[in-house]
Amino acid sequence: MTLTDTAAPTRHRTGRWIDDWHPEDEEFWDKTGAKVAKRNLVWSIFAEHLGFSVWLIWSVSSAMLLAQGFEFTPQQLFFLVAIPNLVGSLIRVPYTLAVPKFGGRNWTMISAGLLLIPTLSFAFFVTRPETPYWVFCVIAATAGFGGGNFASSMANINFFYPSRLKGAALGLNAAGGNLGVAIIQFWLPVIVGGAGIFGLVKASEGGIHLERAALVYAALAVIAVLAAYFRMDNLSNAKSPVKEQLAVLRNKQTWVMSFLYIGTFGSFIGYSAAMPLLIKLNFWRQPVPDVVGIGINFAFFAFLGALVGSMARPLGGHLADRFGGARVTLVSFGGMALGTIGVLWTLSLLETFPPPPEGEQLAAIKADPSSFVYPDVLQRAVDANADVFPLFLGMFLVIFLFSGIGNGSTYKMIPAIFRTDAERASEPGTPEREEALLAGTKKASAAVGIIGAVGAIGGFLIPITFGSPWVTDPLAATKTAFLVFLGFYVICAGVTYAVYLRKPHPAKAHLSYAGVGI
């Protein structure tokens, strides 16, 4: 098939490889490409969605481990939440490189199958309270496999769509994945027998059974493997040697965008992971499972942040397609900074809880839960903080909203940057231009993995900062963390303006990205 012979069917070969793919050709796209791309996008979203759910399964389950008989400190729980994010960020690079090597459809099958490791191991050990802490650290690390799915999925879908639709397509793909965070935080408490859905669902009398959620997602992972096998495709023109892909490491724009992505996606995934524990530590008290808790139950509201951020991501891609990714990204950092100031204000209104019972006092409560009465000082502090919670939640959701918008806009910027470089290096309407655009797409897909990997490190740093071992008071640690994040967002806004929006000196105008729609 040639570029002009677009009426002919797209040629496939064994293993569902497509040998002719020209999404920039409008006639080819209308007659052939759009339908195939949409089918691959749908199942890519499904597999990535499961990956995100498994990746963040610890964000909710860690807050429920105590109810299942485990005794871990807040610092240990925050570390369990952070470990999957670290692993998920590190493996995004090899996951991205795997798409050109094995094919997008083939790698989707492999990556979905790998989700059986964290789900089945979680289901086995979570029913055994005698399991040592380090075992859970290892299991939490394998949950990071789900984080790698994002990079390979985004790199794959980037090849399927034309430049004019990449922002929307990548935004939908990412949003479908990001929604996996909200879904796991919404349904896990219900599946395992806890209270949820704003309190409409009450806790089961049979107690918490965390293994149920893991088994459900193990079954869904098998479905994802089969769906990729029967419904997805590999693209021959996505083939690219590893050396060529890693060449994007020498491009300074890769590192600038990586830095900005820490601020957008790193914030989204880090806050999503930490939010359940933040609510539990600052608004809820329950010394043992058999005592009725008081305050704000994290299971009722923790999913809202991830939901808002996920739904905002395609909006960010759409706005970036219309107004330019850099402008939208700058606005998103401004919104995140304002939201952080709002959160800090609400935190200043909170009262510090007295230390939870330990040692003999805790043992006595466990021995006779029915006789326990909450101290008046704790009851007053819990009630006062509950009054502030709507303000805290509202300000936090503002941060999630703009982080989601920033996620969509930054991912629009990545292919736009490499497309601009390709256009500057070739003449319109020439074979060289088509080759340059294809090379630019390959570079952008490789950059997606690098940038996604670096950005996801924010998902590790945020929970670690909230659980700082050098700050014994959880409320003080929370305030300190948000002050650090506020300063970072201001820096990110400055970098966005300086690199992509500020008008350059006339002598260097040809090197600038300002005004080219990025």
Coordinates of C-alpha atoms in Angstrom, one line a residue, residues 105 125 191 214 302 305 388 507:
R105 CA -0.4 -5.7 21.4
F125 CA -0.3 -13.1 52.6
I191 CA -15.6 -5.5 48.1
A214 CA -6.9 -8.9 45.0
A302 CA -10.6 9.1 49.5
G305 CA -9.4 13.1 44.5
V388 CA -13.1 21.7 59.0
A507 CA 18.6 36.2 17.2

